[in-house]
Short mmCIF file of C-alpha atoms in Angstrom, two decimals:
data_model
loop_
_atom_site.label_atom_id
_atom_site.label_comp_id
_atom_site.label_asym_id
_atom_site.label_seq_id
_atom_site.Cartn_x
_atom_site.Cartn_y
_atom_site.Cartn_z
CA MET X 190 31.93 178.44 33.38
CA SER X 191 33.52 181.81 32.70
CA GLU X 192 31.65 184.89 33.69
CA GLU X 193 32.73 186.82 30.88
CA PRO X 194 30.63 187.02 27.86
CA LEU X 195 31.80 184.84 24.96
CA SER X 196 32.54 187.06 21.83
CA VAL X 197 31.28 185.32 18.60
CA GLY X 198 32.46 185.84 15.01
CA VAL X 199 30.38 184.24 12.31
CA LEU X 200 31.30 183.39 8.79
CA GLY X 201 28.09 183.69 6.70
CA TYR X 202 25.05 185.70 6.85
CA ARG X 203 22.40 184.26 4.70
CA PHE X 204 20.27 181.13 5.48
CA MET X 205 22.41 179.37 8.24
CA GLY X 206 23.77 182.92 9.37
CA LYS X 207 20.12 183.95 10.12
CA ALA X 208 19.16 180.76 11.75
CA HIS X 209 22.18 180.85 14.25
CA ALA X 210 21.92 184.60 14.85
CA ASN X 211 18.28 184.01 15.76
CA ALA X 212 19.30 181.41 18.16
CA LEU X 213 21.95 183.53 19.84
CA ALA X 214 19.25 186.36 20.31
CA ARG X 215 16.86 183.92 21.90
CA LEU X 216 19.19 182.28 24.36
CA PRO X 217 19.23 184.91 27.03
CA MET X 218 15.28 185.02 27.12
CA PHE X 219 14.48 181.24 27.17
CA PHE X 220 17.80 179.60 28.38
CA PRO X 221 19.06 182.04 31.16
CA GLU X 222 21.53 179.65 32.27
CA ALA X 223 23.35 179.72 28.97
CA PRO X 224 26.74 181.38 28.86
CA ALA X 225 26.36 185.11 27.90
CA VAL X 226 27.50 185.84 24.50
CA GLU X 227 28.42 189.12 22.40
CA ARG X 228 27.54 188.90 18.68
CA GLU X 229 30.97 190.63 17.88
CA VAL X 230 31.64 190.25 14.15
CA ILE X 231 30.06 188.75 10.97
CA VAL X 232 32.24 187.83 7.96
CA GLY X 233 31.61 187.68 4.37
CA ARG X 234 32.86 189.34 0.88
CA ASP X 235 30.19 191.81 0.06
CA GLU X 236 30.78 194.95 2.23
CA GLU X 237 27.37 196.45 1.40
CA ALA X 238 25.40 193.22 2.15
CA LEU X 239 27.63 192.57 5.32
CA ALA X 240 26.78 196.19 6.57
CA ASP X 241 23.14 195.33 6.28
CA ALA X 242 23.42 191.86 7.68
CA ALA X 243 25.34 193.15 10.86
CA ASP X 244 22.66 195.66 11.47
CA GLN X 245 19.73 193.15 10.95
CA LEU X 246 21.41 190.22 12.89
CA GLY X 247 22.71 192.36 15.80
CA PHE X 248 26.32 192.17 15.15
CA GLU X 249 28.79 194.98 16.21
CA ARG X 250 30.83 194.88 13.23
CA TYR X 251 31.58 193.21 10.03
CA ALA X 252 34.79 192.03 8.29
CA THR X 253 35.73 190.69 4.89
CA ASP X 254 38.67 188.45 5.85
CA TRP X 255 38.22 185.44 8.22
CA ALA X 256 41.85 185.49 8.97
CA ASP X 257 41.46 188.85 10.89
CA VAL X 258 38.82 187.36 12.99
CA VAL X 259 39.42 183.80 14.02
CA ASP X 260 42.13 184.79 16.63
CA GLU X 261 40.14 187.88 17.92
CA VAL X 262 36.95 186.15 19.24
CA ASP X 263 36.37 183.44 21.80
CA VAL X 264 33.93 181.35 19.38
CA PHE X 265 34.02 181.06 15.67
CA TYR X 266 31.00 179.86 13.67
CA ASN X 267 31.96 178.62 10.15
CA LEU X 268 28.52 178.70 8.18
CA GLY X 269 30.16 179.15 4.80
CA PRO X 270 29.95 176.83 1.71
CA ASN X 271 31.57 173.59 2.53
CA ASN X 272 34.69 174.45 0.61
CA VAL X 273 35.62 177.05 3.05
CA HIS X 274 34.97 174.89 6.15
CA ALA X 275 38.48 173.67 6.50
CA ASP X 276 41.10 176.41 6.59
CA PRO X 277 39.23 179.00 8.68
CA SER X 278 38.17 176.38 11.26
CA ILE X 279 41.69 174.95 11.46
CA ALA X 280 43.20 178.41 11.87
CA ALA X 281 40.77 179.12 14.74
CA LEU X 282 41.43 175.82 16.35
CA GLU X 283 45.17 176.41 16.23
CA ALA X 284 44.53 179.65 18.05
CA ASP X 285 42.47 177.96 20.57
CA THR X 286 39.21 179.43 19.41
CA HIS X 287 36.10 177.36 19.88
CA VAL X 288 34.55 176.32 16.44
CA PHE X 289 31.19 175.48 15.69
CA CYS X 290 30.92 174.33 11.96
CA GLU X 291 27.89 173.68 9.76
CA LYS X 292 27.53 170.21 8.15
CA PRO X 293 28.89 168.40 6.22
CA LEU X 294 32.10 168.90 7.93
CA ALA X 295 33.99 169.50 4.67
CA HIS X 296 33.60 169.15 1.04
CA THR X 297 36.31 166.42 0.92
CA LEU X 298 37.30 163.41 3.22
CA ASP X 299 40.85 164.79 3.31
CA ASP X 300 39.82 168.23 4.51
CA ALA X 301 37.45 166.54 7.05
CA GLU X 302 40.37 164.57 8.26
CA ARG X 303 42.47 167.77 8.71
CA MET X 304 39.68 169.29 10.61
CA ARG X 305 39.22 166.33 12.96
CA ASP X 306 43.07 166.25 13.61
CA ALA X 307 43.08 170.00 14.32
CA ALA X 308 40.26 169.60 16.85
CA ARG X 309 42.18 166.75 18.62
CA ASP X 310 45.13 168.95 18.86
CA SER X 311 43.32 171.98 19.99
CA ALA X 312 42.58 173.03 23.61
CA ALA X 313 39.29 174.65 22.21
CA THR X 314 35.89 173.06 21.82
CA ALA X 315 34.83 172.01 18.24
CA GLY X 316 31.38 170.91 17.36
CA ILE X 317 29.37 170.17 14.06
CA ALA X 318 25.77 171.56 13.49
CA PHE X 319 23.73 168.53 13.16
CA ASN X 320 20.68 170.43 14.68
CA TYR X 321 18.16 167.59 14.37
CA ARG X 322 19.71 165.77 17.23
CA PHE X 323 18.31 168.53 19.44
CA ILE X 324 14.64 168.01 18.61
CA PRO X 325 12.73 166.87 21.63
CA ALA X 326 10.96 164.07 19.81
CA ILE X 327 14.31 162.65 18.67
CA ARG X 328 16.03 163.00 22.18
CA TYR X 329 12.85 161.16 23.57
CA ALA X 330 13.28 158.50 20.79
CA LYS X 331 16.97 157.97 21.63
CA SER X 332 16.08 157.48 25.35
CA LEU X 333 13.57 154.63 24.47
CA ILE X 334 16.00 153.08 22.15
CA ASP X 335 18.77 153.18 24.74
CA ALA X 336 16.42 151.93 27.54
CA GLY X 337 15.69 148.80 25.34
CA GLU X 338 11.95 149.54 24.48
CA LEU X 339 12.49 148.57 20.89
CA GLY X 340 14.57 145.46 21.80
CA GLU X 341 17.22 144.35 19.23
CA ILE X 342 17.28 146.72 16.14
CA HIS X 343 16.50 145.23 13.00
CA HIS X 344 15.70 148.02 10.56
CA VAL X 345 16.58 151.73 10.03
CA ARG X 346 14.92 153.65 7.27
CA GLY X 347 15.96 157.18 6.60
CA ARG X 348 14.90 159.58 3.75
CA TYR X 349 15.33 163.37 3.32
CA LEU X 350 13.12 164.62 0.27
CA GLN X 351 12.85 168.11 -1.11
CA ASP X 352 11.82 169.51 -4.52
CA TRP X 353 13.62 172.79 -5.03
CA LEU X 354 15.39 171.82 -8.11
CA VAL X 355 12.68 170.01 -10.00
CA ASP X 356 12.39 172.82 -12.38
CA PRO X 357 15.18 172.66 -14.87
CA GLU X 358 15.33 176.37 -15.05
CA ALA X 359 15.95 176.72 -11.42
CA PRO X 360 19.18 178.66 -11.06
CA TRP X 361 22.58 177.19 -10.59
CA SER X 362 24.32 177.93 -7.07
CA TRP X 363 27.29 176.68 -5.22
CA ARG X 364 25.20 173.82 -4.11
CA ASN X 365 25.33 172.39 -7.47
CA SER X 366 29.38 172.56 -7.72
CA GLU X 367 31.49 169.55 -6.56
CA GLU X 368 34.35 172.07 -6.23
CA LEU X 369 32.39 174.11 -3.76
CA ALA X 370 29.88 171.75 -2.05
CA GLY X 371 31.75 168.34 -2.61
CA SER X 372 28.35 166.46 -3.31
CA GLY X 373 24.75 167.28 -3.66
CA ALA X 374 21.83 165.77 -1.95
CA LEU X 375 24.24 163.19 -0.56
CA GLY X 376 26.16 165.67 1.64
CA ASP X 377 23.57 168.36 2.08
CA LEU X 378 20.74 166.08 3.21
CA GLY X 379 22.16 162.62 3.53
CA ALA X 380 24.60 163.85 6.14
CA HIS X 381 21.84 164.67 8.39
CA THR X 382 19.97 161.32 7.94
CA ILE X 383 23.17 159.20 8.53
CA ASP X 384 24.04 161.31 11.45
CA LEU X 385 20.64 160.74 12.98
CA ALA X 386 20.78 156.95 12.29
CA ARG X 387 24.23 156.72 13.99
CA PHE X 388 22.99 158.96 16.93
CA LEU X 389 19.72 157.00 17.51
CA VAL X 390 20.88 153.33 17.18
CA GLY X 391 24.74 153.59 17.48
CA ASP X 392 24.73 152.39 21.25
CA ARG X 393 22.50 149.38 20.51
CA ALA X 394 23.56 148.55 16.87
CA GLY X 395 27.10 149.78 16.47
CA ASP X 396 28.23 151.70 13.44
CA ILE X 397 27.59 151.12 10.03
CA SER X 398 30.13 148.44 8.68
CA ARG X 399 29.42 148.27 5.08
CA LEU X 400 27.21 149.80 2.48
CA SER X 401 26.37 150.24 -1.27
CA GLY X 402 25.07 153.45 -2.79
CA HIS X 403 24.03 155.09 -6.01
CA LEU X 404 24.08 158.68 -6.99
CA GLN X 405 21.89 160.29 -9.84
CA THR X 406 21.94 163.83 -11.45
CA PHE X 407 18.72 164.46 -13.35
CA VAL X 408 19.57 168.04 -14.74
CA ASP X 409 23.21 168.46 -16.07
CA GLU X 410 23.38 172.22 -16.25
CA ARG X 411 21.53 175.25 -15.05
CA PRO X 412 21.29 178.91 -15.65
CA VAL X 413 23.68 181.22 -13.80
CA PRO X 414 21.72 184.11 -12.13
CA GLY X 415 22.89 187.25 -14.02
CA GLY X 416 25.63 189.22 -12.26
CA ASP X 417 25.82 186.75 -9.25
CA GLU X 418 27.61 183.64 -10.52
CA GLY X 419 28.79 182.78 -6.86
CA SER X 420 25.73 183.47 -5.07
CA LEU X 421 25.16 181.51 -1.91
CA GLU X 422 21.33 181.43 -2.69
CA GLY X 423 21.41 181.03 -6.34
CA GLY X 424 18.58 183.45 -6.91
CA GLY X 425 17.58 186.60 -8.74
CA GLY X 426 18.72 188.28 -12.17
CA GLU X 427 18.20 187.18 -15.50
CA SER X 428 20.09 184.34 -16.97
CA THR X 429 23.14 185.07 -18.88
CA GLU X 430 24.82 181.52 -19.05
CA MET X 431 24.47 177.93 -18.44
CA ARG X 432 26.74 176.16 -16.03
CA GLU X 433 27.24 172.52 -15.43
CA VAL X 434 25.87 170.59 -12.45
CA THR X 435 28.66 168.54 -10.98
CA VAL X 436 27.01 166.97 -8.12
CA ASP X 437 24.24 164.56 -7.49
CA ASP X 438 20.58 165.40 -7.38
CA ALA X 439 19.50 162.28 -5.60
CA TYR X 440 21.34 159.28 -3.79
CA THR X 441 20.02 155.91 -2.48
CA ALA X 442 22.01 153.50 -0.10
CA GLN X 443 21.87 150.40 1.67
CA ALA X 444 23.90 149.67 4.65
CA GLU X 445 24.56 147.22 7.37
CA PHE X 446 25.40 147.84 11.13
CA GLU X 447 27.76 145.87 12.99
CA SER X 448 24.93 144.18 14.94
CA GLY X 449 23.44 142.92 11.67
CA ALA X 450 20.86 145.56 11.47
CA VAL X 451 20.00 146.63 8.01
CA ALA X 452 19.28 150.31 6.72
CA THR X 453 18.13 152.11 3.69
CA PHE X 454 18.81 155.80 3.15
CA GLU X 455 17.80 158.26 0.34
CA ALA X 456 17.69 161.77 -0.40
CA SER X 457 16.52 163.92 -3.39
CA ARG X 458 16.14 167.57 -4.41
CA PHE X 459 13.65 166.23 -7.01
CA ALA X 460 10.82 164.75 -4.92
CA ASN X 461 8.12 166.79 -6.41
CA GLY X 462 5.52 167.98 -3.59
CA ARG X 463 7.96 167.22 -0.75
CA LYS X 464 9.51 170.40 0.73
CA ASN X 465 11.47 169.30 3.85
CA ASP X 466 10.42 165.59 4.34
CA HIS X 467 12.98 164.25 6.60
CA THR X 468 11.91 161.03 8.12
CA ILE X 469 13.50 158.15 10.10
CA ALA X 470 11.91 154.87 11.13
CA ILE X 471 13.43 152.28 13.35
CA GLU X 472 12.03 148.68 13.97
CA GLY X 473 13.20 146.27 16.59
CA SER X 474 12.30 143.03 18.08
CA LYS X 475 9.84 144.50 20.77
CA GLY X 476 8.79 147.78 19.15
CA SER X 477 9.05 150.47 16.43
CA LEU X 478 9.06 154.33 16.11
CA SER X 479 8.78 156.78 13.25
CA PHE X 480 9.65 160.52 13.08
CA SER X 481 8.81 163.09 10.49
CA LEU X 482 10.65 166.66 10.47
CA GLU X 483 7.32 168.08 9.04
CA ARG X 484 5.63 167.05 12.14
CA LEU X 485 8.61 167.55 14.57
CA ASN X 486 6.60 167.66 17.70
CA GLU X 487 5.31 164.04 17.15
CA LEU X 488 6.74 160.53 17.64
CA GLU X 489 4.91 157.52 16.24
CA LEU X 490 5.65 154.74 18.89
CA LEU X 491 4.73 151.02 18.98
CA THR X 492 5.92 149.25 22.07
CA GLU X 493 5.55 145.67 23.15
CA GLY X 494 1.93 144.72 23.57
CA ASP X 495 0.47 147.44 21.64
CA ARG X 496 -2.16 146.68 18.83
CA GLY X 497 -0.70 149.44 16.76
CA PHE X 498 1.15 152.77 16.62
CA GLN X 499 0.24 155.75 18.98
CA THR X 500 1.25 159.32 18.22
CA ILE X 501 2.92 160.94 21.28
CA ASN X 502 2.83 164.61 21.29
CA VAL X 503 6.30 165.31 22.68
CA THR X 504 5.62 168.67 24.40
CA ALA X 505 5.41 167.60 28.08
CA PRO X 506 7.42 169.76 30.70
CA ASP X 507 9.63 166.79 31.27
CA ASP X 508 10.50 166.27 27.71
CA PRO X 509 13.97 167.43 26.53
CA TYR X 510 14.05 171.29 26.42
CA ILE X 511 10.45 171.83 26.62
CA ASP X 512 10.46 173.43 29.98
CA HIS X 513 12.21 176.25 28.44
CA TRP X 514 9.47 177.12 26.16
CA TRP X 515 5.64 176.99 26.43
CA PRO X 516 2.94 175.24 28.29
CA GLU X 517 2.21 171.56 27.32
CA GLY X 518 0.69 171.00 23.78
CA HIS X 519 2.07 174.55 22.47
CA VAL X 520 4.30 173.29 19.81
CA ILE X 521 7.86 174.45 18.91
CA GLY X 522 9.33 174.75 15.52
CA TRP X 523 12.43 174.12 13.24
CA GLU X 524 14.20 177.29 14.42
CA HIS X 525 14.12 175.93 17.98
CA THR X 526 16.58 173.17 16.99
CA PHE X 527 19.29 175.83 16.65
CA VAL X 528 18.44 177.34 19.88
CA HIS X 529 19.01 174.01 21.59
CA GLU X 530 22.23 173.09 19.90
CA ASN X 531 23.59 176.58 20.29
CA TYR X 532 22.94 176.22 24.15
CA GLU X 533 24.60 172.86 24.23
CA PHE X 534 27.74 173.89 22.31
CA LEU X 535 28.25 177.20 24.05
CA SER X 536 27.78 175.71 27.41
CA ALA X 537 30.42 173.05 26.70
CA ALA X 538 32.81 175.74 25.38
CA ALA X 539 32.40 178.04 28.33
CA ALA X 540 33.09 174.96 30.63
CA GLY X 541 36.06 173.81 28.58
CA GLU X 542 34.31 170.36 27.81
CA ASP X 543 33.79 168.41 24.61
CA HIS X 544 30.64 168.95 22.58
CA SER X 545 28.56 166.09 20.94
CA PRO X 546 28.40 165.94 17.96
CA SER X 547 32.09 166.79 17.55
CA PHE X 548 34.37 166.98 14.68
CA GLU X 549 35.07 163.26 15.19
CA ASP X 550 31.38 162.45 14.50
CA GLY X 551 31.37 164.84 11.49
CA TYR X 552 34.45 163.01 10.19
CA ARG X 553 32.81 159.63 10.53
CA VAL X 554 29.81 160.86 8.68
CA GLN X 555 32.01 162.15 5.94
CA GLU X 556 33.76 158.63 5.69
CA LEU X 557 30.39 157.20 5.09
CA LEU X 558 29.53 159.72 2.39
CA ALA X 559 32.76 158.85 0.76
CA ALA X 560 32.06 155.29 0.85
CA ILE X 561 28.64 155.95 -0.95
CA GLU X 562 30.40 157.76 -3.67
CA GLN X 563 33.12 155.03 -3.87
CA SER X 564 30.38 152.33 -4.07
CA ASP X 565 28.52 154.30 -6.98
CA ASP X 566 31.83 154.40 -8.78
CA ALA X 567 32.72 150.88 -8.42
CA GLY X 568 29.25 149.40 -8.58
CA GLU X 569 29.69 147.13 -5.51
CA TRP X 570 29.50 146.90 -1.74
CA VAL X 571 32.06 148.79 0.26
CA ASP X 572 33.37 147.83 3.69
CA VAL X 573 33.77 150.84 5.97
#
């Protein structure tokens, strides 16, 4: 690895900007073997907000044009809305700047393909931020599946439920726009679930080979926050107009893996009472397991010969990443997943190695998202 600190530029300073900036700040304290980084520049459009964000999040300066940044830093984080994932990331990769991009990879399959191809052609490392792969309980679950503890995989069930749009007066944001986001619950939440399913069982069950899907929009228009029509968060201000919702509020899908294993997936922003309920369950010929993000330190596990499920507290020193944190039984949280994925990505970048999940993984998930949309349009199963 290079001994020089990696200079980091970040596009986006709100939700994901804070999550990744926090991770970068935590790395030297808890992962001293991680590459040294300098939070060089943060990028956005609003200079006043940018100045405040740079100060709060520990960046040396700010910029209002990503084109002035991508070839000046060692690592470029693209945390903006989905429609600005492609061009800045491709420009950075063409400059051989390492790129870490939030999910989904892009807002269209065509842009995702362009990004995948740019990553193939670049000498730089490219990674996509599927942070739930880096939960210790998920890593432990994968090790059990890969070791054959569940036997032949029969069922995969994944759901991601939230309720932040149940209120029809909840304000419009870029996440409600097909032009800006590409899709709604499908891309925002379903991308996570489908990636986790591929990550966990792909080596045993192969990839998803065919699927059918359905998309549903429950509220067709929403109030635009006064004076902030393009808000990344969509909050604040009195409503001045209504704007059309052009993405799904919920999706459901059923799928088949190459091995013959079957899967069901769903996500919703209208699941009243569910704040961030991301669960995945896998059943095989010898055992089963179940994970919930709202209890992310635990894994429900049934192995051959057991009478029922046992709850494993995945906080032992030999569990993935746990030796970097607290004594056994002292739980970690959602923000730690970002520390883990940043550690892995930056380590790969500093060593000039590939990172997993890669842009190739992001593109494959995008293909499956597009196939669900295609199935909904056609009303039939789609081969992938």
